[in-house]
Tab-separated table of C-alpha atoms in Angstrom:
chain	number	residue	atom	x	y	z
A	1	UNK	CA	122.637	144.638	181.596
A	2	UNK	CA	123.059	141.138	180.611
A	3	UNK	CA	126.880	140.335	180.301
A	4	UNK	CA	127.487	138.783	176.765
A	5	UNK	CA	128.959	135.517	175.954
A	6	UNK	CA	132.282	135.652	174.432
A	7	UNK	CA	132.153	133.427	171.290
A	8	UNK	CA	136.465	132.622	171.459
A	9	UNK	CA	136.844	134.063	167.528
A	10	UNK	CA	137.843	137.257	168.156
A	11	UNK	CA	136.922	139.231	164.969
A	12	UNK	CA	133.701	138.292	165.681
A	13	UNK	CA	133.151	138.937	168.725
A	14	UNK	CA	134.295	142.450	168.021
A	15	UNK	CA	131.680	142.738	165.262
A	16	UNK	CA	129.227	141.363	167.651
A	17	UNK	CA	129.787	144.355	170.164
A	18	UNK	CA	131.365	141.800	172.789
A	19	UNK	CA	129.755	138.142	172.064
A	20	UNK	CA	125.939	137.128	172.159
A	21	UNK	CA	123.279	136.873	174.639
A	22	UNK	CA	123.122	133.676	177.223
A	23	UNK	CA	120.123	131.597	175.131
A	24	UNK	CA	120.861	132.271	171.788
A	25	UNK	CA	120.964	129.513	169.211
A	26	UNK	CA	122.884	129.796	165.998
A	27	UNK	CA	122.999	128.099	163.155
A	28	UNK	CA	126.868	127.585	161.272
A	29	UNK	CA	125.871	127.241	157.571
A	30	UNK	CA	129.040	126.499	155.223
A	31	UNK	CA	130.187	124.241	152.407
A	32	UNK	CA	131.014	120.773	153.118
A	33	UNK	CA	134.021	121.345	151.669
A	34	UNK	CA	135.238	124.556	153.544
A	35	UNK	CA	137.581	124.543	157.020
A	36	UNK	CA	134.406	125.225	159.041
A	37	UNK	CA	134.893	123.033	161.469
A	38	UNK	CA	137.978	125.476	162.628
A	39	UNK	CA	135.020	127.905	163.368
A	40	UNK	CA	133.949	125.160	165.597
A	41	UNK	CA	136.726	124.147	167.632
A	42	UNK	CA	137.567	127.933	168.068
A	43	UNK	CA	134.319	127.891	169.577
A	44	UNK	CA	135.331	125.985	172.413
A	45	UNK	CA	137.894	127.653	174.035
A	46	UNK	CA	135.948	130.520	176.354
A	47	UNK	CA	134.451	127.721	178.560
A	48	UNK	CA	133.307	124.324	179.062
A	49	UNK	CA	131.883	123.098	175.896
A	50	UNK	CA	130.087	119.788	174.963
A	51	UNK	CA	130.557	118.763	171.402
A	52	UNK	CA	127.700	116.306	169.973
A	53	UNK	CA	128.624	114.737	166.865
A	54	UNK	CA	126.720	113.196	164.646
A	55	UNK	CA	128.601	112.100	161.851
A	56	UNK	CA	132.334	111.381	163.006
A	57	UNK	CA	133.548	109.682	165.748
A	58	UNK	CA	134.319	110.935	169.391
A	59	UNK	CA	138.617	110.065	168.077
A	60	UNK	CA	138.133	112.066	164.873
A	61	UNK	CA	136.695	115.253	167.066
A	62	UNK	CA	139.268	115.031	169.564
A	63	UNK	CA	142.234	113.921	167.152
A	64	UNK	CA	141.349	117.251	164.594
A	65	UNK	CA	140.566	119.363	167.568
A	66	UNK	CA	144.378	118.727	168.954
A	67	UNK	CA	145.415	119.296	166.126
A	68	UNK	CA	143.608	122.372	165.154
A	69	UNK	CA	144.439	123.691	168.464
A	70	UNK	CA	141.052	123.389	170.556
A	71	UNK	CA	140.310	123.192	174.018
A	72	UNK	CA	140.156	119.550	174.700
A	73	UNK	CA	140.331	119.825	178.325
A	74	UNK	CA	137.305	122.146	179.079
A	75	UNK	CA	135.360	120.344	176.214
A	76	UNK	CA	133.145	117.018	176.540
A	77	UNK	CA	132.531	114.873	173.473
A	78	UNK	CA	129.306	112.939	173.180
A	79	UNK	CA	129.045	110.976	169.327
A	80	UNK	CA	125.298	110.399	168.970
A	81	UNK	CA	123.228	107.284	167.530
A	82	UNK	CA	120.246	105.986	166.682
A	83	UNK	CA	118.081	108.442	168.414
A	84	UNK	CA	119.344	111.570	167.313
A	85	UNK	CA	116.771	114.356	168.477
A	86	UNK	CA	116.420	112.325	171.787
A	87	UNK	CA	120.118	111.682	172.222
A	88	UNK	CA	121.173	115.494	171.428
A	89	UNK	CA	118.565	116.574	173.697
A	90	UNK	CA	119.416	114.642	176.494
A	91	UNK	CA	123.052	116.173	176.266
A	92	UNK	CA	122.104	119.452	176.203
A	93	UNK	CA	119.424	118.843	179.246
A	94	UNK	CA	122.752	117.352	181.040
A	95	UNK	CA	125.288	120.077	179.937
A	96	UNK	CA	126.533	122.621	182.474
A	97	UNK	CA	124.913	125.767	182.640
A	98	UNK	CA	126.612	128.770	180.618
A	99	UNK	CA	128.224	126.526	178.600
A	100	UNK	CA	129.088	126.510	174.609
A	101	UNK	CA	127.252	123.571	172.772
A	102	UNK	CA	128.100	122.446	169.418
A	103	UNK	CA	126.183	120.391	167.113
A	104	UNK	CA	128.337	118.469	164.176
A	105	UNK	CA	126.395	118.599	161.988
A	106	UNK	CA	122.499	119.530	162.457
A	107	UNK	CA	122.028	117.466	158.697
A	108	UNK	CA	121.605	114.234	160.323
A	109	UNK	CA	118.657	115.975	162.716
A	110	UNK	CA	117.222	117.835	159.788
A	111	UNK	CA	115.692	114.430	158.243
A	112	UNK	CA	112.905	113.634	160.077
A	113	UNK	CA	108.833	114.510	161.200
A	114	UNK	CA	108.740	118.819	160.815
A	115	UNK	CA	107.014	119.010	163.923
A	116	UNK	CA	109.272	116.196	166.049
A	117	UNK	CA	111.929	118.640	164.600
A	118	UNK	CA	110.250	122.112	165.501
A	119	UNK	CA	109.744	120.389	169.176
A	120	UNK	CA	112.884	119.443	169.093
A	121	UNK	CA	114.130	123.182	168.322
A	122	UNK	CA	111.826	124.889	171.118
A	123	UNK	CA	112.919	122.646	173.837
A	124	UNK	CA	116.476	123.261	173.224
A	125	UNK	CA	115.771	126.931	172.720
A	126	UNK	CA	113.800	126.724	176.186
A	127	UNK	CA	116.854	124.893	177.719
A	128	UNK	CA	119.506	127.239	176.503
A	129	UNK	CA	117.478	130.508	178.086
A	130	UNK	CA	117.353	128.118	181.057
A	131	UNK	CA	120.610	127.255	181.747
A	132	UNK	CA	122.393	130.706	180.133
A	133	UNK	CA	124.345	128.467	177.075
A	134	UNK	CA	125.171	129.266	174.074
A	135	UNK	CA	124.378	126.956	171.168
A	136	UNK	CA	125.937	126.606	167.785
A	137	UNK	CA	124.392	124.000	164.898
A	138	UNK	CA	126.729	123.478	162.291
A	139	UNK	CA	124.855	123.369	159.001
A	140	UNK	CA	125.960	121.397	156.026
A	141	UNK	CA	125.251	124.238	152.789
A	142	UNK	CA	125.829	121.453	149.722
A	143	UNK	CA	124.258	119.462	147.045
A	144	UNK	CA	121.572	118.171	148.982
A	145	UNK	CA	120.264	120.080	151.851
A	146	UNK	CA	117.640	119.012	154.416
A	147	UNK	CA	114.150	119.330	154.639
A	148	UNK	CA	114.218	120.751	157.448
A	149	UNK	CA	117.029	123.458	157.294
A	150	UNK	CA	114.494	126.387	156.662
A	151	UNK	CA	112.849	125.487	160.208
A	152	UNK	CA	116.531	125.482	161.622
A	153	UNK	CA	116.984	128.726	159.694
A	154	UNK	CA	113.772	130.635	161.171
A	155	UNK	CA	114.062	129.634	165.073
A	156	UNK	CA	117.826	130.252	165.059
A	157	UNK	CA	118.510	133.167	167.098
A	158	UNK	CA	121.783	134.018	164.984
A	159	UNK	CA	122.888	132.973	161.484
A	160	UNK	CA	126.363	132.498	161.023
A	161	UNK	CA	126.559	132.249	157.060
A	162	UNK	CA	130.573	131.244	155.554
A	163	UNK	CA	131.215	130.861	152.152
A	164	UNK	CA	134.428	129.639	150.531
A	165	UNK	CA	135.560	130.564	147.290
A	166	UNK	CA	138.503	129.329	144.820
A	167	UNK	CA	140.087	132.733	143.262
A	168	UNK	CA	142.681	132.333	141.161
A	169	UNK	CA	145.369	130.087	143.379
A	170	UNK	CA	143.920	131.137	146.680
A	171	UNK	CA	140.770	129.973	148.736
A	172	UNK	CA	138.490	132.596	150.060
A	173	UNK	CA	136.857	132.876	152.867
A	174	UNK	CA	134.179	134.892	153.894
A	175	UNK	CA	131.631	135.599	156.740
A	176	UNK	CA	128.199	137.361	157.084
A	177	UNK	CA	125.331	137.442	159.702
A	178	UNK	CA	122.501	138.271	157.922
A	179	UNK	CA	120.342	137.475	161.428
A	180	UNK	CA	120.610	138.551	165.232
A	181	UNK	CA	117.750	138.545	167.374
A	182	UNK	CA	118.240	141.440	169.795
A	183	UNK	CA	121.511	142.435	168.119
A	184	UNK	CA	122.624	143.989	164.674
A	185	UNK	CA	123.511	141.822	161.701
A	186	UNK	CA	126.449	142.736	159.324
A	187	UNK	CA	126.279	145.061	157.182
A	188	UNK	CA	129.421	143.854	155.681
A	189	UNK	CA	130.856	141.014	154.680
A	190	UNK	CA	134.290	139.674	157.093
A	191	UNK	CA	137.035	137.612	154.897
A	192	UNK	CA	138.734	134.926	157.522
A	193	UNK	CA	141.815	132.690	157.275
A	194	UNK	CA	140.701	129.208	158.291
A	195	UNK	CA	143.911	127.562	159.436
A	196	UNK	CA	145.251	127.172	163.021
A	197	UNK	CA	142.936	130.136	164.028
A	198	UNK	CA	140.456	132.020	163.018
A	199	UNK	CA	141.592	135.357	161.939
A	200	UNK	CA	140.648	138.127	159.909
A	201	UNK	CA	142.669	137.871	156.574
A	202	UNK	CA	144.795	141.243	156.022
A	203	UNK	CA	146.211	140.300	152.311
A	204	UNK	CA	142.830	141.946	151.045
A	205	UNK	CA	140.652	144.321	151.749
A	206	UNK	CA	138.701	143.634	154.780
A	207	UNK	CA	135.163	144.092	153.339
């Protein structure tokens, strides 16, 4: 039996029956707005982890990550340029195997030829399976969303969705996997507290 990666967040690994199969990509959709990059940094505390950025700098990662309380010692932090889809590609071909790779944000890769892209996609895909990692692409759900993100959608492995809400004075957040290859997706709906962890909130009902 294949042992499961643990994905650090540990409502959802619960939910997900232990963690998710070495290989599997997953896409992170959320608001711009939302605390979704706490998702993120949780991420990186079960083992080494390489971060690619593509929007803020290497300082911002690390300085938020301290401060949000992730694993800065176990986690490399590559800020990518011109080149993205080459760049983030060569990272992952470098990263050590059965590791936990993060993409902030998948946006700026979204932009550009559909089938440079859907290359792009397989031979990460084909690298993950190879090396036994686990991949998450944080996706950008706002005003203007790329071109591209249906592609993203349809060769992700897992879909993380997480929507925020404003109810009343209090900010809502809530999680759903409507996609897991090999796995079950929720049937439910999971309402977290973004702040120092990620935790299931126990104010309201859980569903």
């Amino acid at each position: 039996m294949t042992r499961l990666l643990r994905t650090g967040i540990d409502v959802l690994d619960r939910k997900l029956n232990g963690g998710v199969p070495p290989g599997s990509l997953a896409l992170l959709s959320a608001d711009p707005a939302s605390q979704s990059e706490q998702f993120l940094y949780e991420l990186t505390t079960p083992r080494q982890t390489v971060y690619v950025t593509t929007a803020r700098s290497q300082r911002a990662i690390r300085v938020a990550m301290e401060n949000a309380g992730g694993t800065l010692d176990t986690t490399d932090v590559y800020a990518i340029g011109e080149r993205p889809l080459k760049e983030t590609y060569q990272v992952i071909c470098d990263s050590p195997a059965q590791s936990t790779i993060v993409v902030d944000t998948v946006d700026m890769l979204e932009t550009g030829n559909t089938q440079e892209f859907l290359h792009f996609l397989n031979d990460v895909r084909d690298e993950l399976s190879e090396k036994g990692s686990f991949a998450v692409m944080h996706g950008l759900d706002g005003r203007q969303v790329p071109v591209q993100r249906d592609v993203t959608e349809y060769l992700a492995d897992i879909i993380f969705e997480l929507s925020t809400e404003v109810r009343g004075e209090s900010i809502e957040n809530r999680l759903i996997v409507p996609k897991f290859r090999g796995g079950a997706p929720f049937d439910e709906t999971v309402k977290l507290e973004l702040t120092q962890e990620v935790a299931i909130d126990t104010s309201r009902d859980i569903a």
